[in-house]
Amino acid sequence: MRLSRSLLPTLKETPAEAQIASHRLMLRAGLVRQTAAGIYAWLPAGFRVLKNIERIVREEQDAAGAQELLMPTIQSADLWRESGRYEDYGKEMLRIRDRHDRDLLFGPTNEEMITDIVRQSLRSYREVPQILYHIQWKFRDEVRPRFGVMRGREFLMKDAYSFDLDYAGAVVSYRKMMLAYMRTFQRLGLKAIPMAADSGPIGGDLSHEFIILAPTGESQVWYDAAFEEIDYTSDAFSHASAEDLEKFFGMMTSHYAASDEKHDAAAYERLAADRRREGRGIEVGHIFYFGTKYSKAMNAAVAGPDGKQVHLEMGSYGIGVSRLVGAVIEASHDAAGIIWPDSIAPFRAAILNLKMGDAACDATCERLYDALAPNVLYDDRDERAGVKFADADLMGHPWQIVVGPRGAAAGTVELKRRATGERTEVSAESVLSRLA
Ligand code: ATP
Ligand code: MG
């Protein structure tokens, strides 16, 4: 993209309404604009990040054997009356009435709808297990939407649902999703800690929240260094069998991890001193097993091997895709701006033309731009070098290719790595081989 012709409205001033770094930076870098309380439009650069995160989430769901579908945002109230949640959900649910006076709602989650689809579609135990997911906008009329996209009212969620014949099968599905989550967060450049969470009415140990570490996180967390050392994307985990998954789950649950409410100082102190880690965290995902809660209420059953109807065992698995954009920034920024991980940056690199109109500068920039497009942003504005440097740091491109008149005449450019600040003088050719 050429910056001169892009909708990339960066701001010099810090917007007064933004209380946390990611919200400030998302507004200043021109990623989103608020259109109503807790509702945001995603501008081109922000939308690229959102789609990159979505892609990684999708790849890991697919790799775990989950099937993608797409359910609508608008749901019928009748489904929720069947499960008993229509009244229970309260004011967080946005209720809508159509022209025929039928009650509809903007979905805050999809347990009822997916249960309805499955009960109409599956007949036999031979057709399970299945894990189904979609990546769709949700609406929750939060009392206090805040921190930008971190707690919005309309937000993008990946929600998956598993259907198994029995508890043993449900446990395997649960572990598969846990592994998929750890791989997803690692690929997003995040350190994630799975933490046992309250599992609600069903009890048991099958409910985990995924907390990512960021200095500005809302809760304090204590954990074992092991979580930082495991490579979840390694082959050891890639085609996990039920046995491998059991080992993996054992590893995840044996290491110490707790946040404020559940922290056990004595247990933490028993860790070797060099294994103890403390930090702040942000919740970005939540998985839980809830048995036959919905399948019984809505009669979702299949014929078992003996011909008897069996209510399906279910779990649900959520990732806050739009919250992750903010969370990644909380985990990765400095005083000058965002530092995007390579895997999700809106552009892999920016080309900064320090002297528009200079023949050598223009020619070098155009050549680099042609070779690196579409994953590059060309700052071809008629602006001072200082403005271009500041905007590139603010927007957080992993690489900056700085093209000045003296270097361009000699065939060289300066390559800057945003994360480290390291700069090297290199030939334009070697930039291409490194970044293409
Ligand atoms: P919270 O405790 O933050 O309200 P929740 O328990 O209501 O979260 P879930 O229903 O488990 O959240 O939803 C799954 C994921 O969706 C959460 O882990 C979070 O990442 C994301 N999420 C939930 N509410 C919001 C929101 N208002 N804005 C953005 N993302 C959200
Ligand atoms: Mg909530």
Tab-separated table of C-alpha atoms in Angstrom, residues 71 75-76 78-80 82 110-123 163 294-295 298-300 314:
chain	number	residue	atom	x	y	z
A	71	MET	CA	-23.674	-19.467	12.151
A	75	GLN	CA	-30.758	-15.893	16.658
A	76	SER	CA	-34.303	-16.856	17.488
A	78	ASP	CA	-37.196	-19.714	20.980
A	79	LEU	CA	-33.957	-21.703	20.998
A	80	TRP	CA	-32.898	-19.914	24.163
A	82	GLU	CA	-35.646	-24.255	25.205
A	110	ASN	CA	-23.804	-20.128	20.314
A	111	GLU	CA	-24.357	-23.210	22.505
A	112	GLU	CA	-28.087	-23.323	21.734
A	113	MET	CA	-27.732	-22.824	18.000
A	114	ILE	CA	-25.004	-25.410	17.521
A	115	THR	CA	-26.921	-27.903	19.669
A	116	ASP	CA	-29.946	-27.345	17.451
A	117	ILE	CA	-27.894	-27.911	14.285
A	118	VAL	CA	-26.303	-31.056	15.659
A	119	ARG	CA	-29.547	-32.593	16.911
A	120	GLN	CA	-31.026	-32.207	13.427
A	121	SER	CA	-27.968	-33.648	11.710
A	122	LEU	CA	-26.398	-36.458	13.726
A	123	ARG	CA	-28.119	-39.807	14.191
A	163	PHE	CA	-19.777	-33.435	20.755
A	294	TYR	CA	-27.618	-28.425	26.698
A	295	SER	CA	-27.995	-31.791	24.991
A	298	MET	CA	-32.648	-29.570	23.965
A	299	ASN	CA	-32.653	-33.320	23.380
A	300	ALA	CA	-29.548	-33.699	21.243
A	314	MET	CA	-20.377	-31.266	25.107
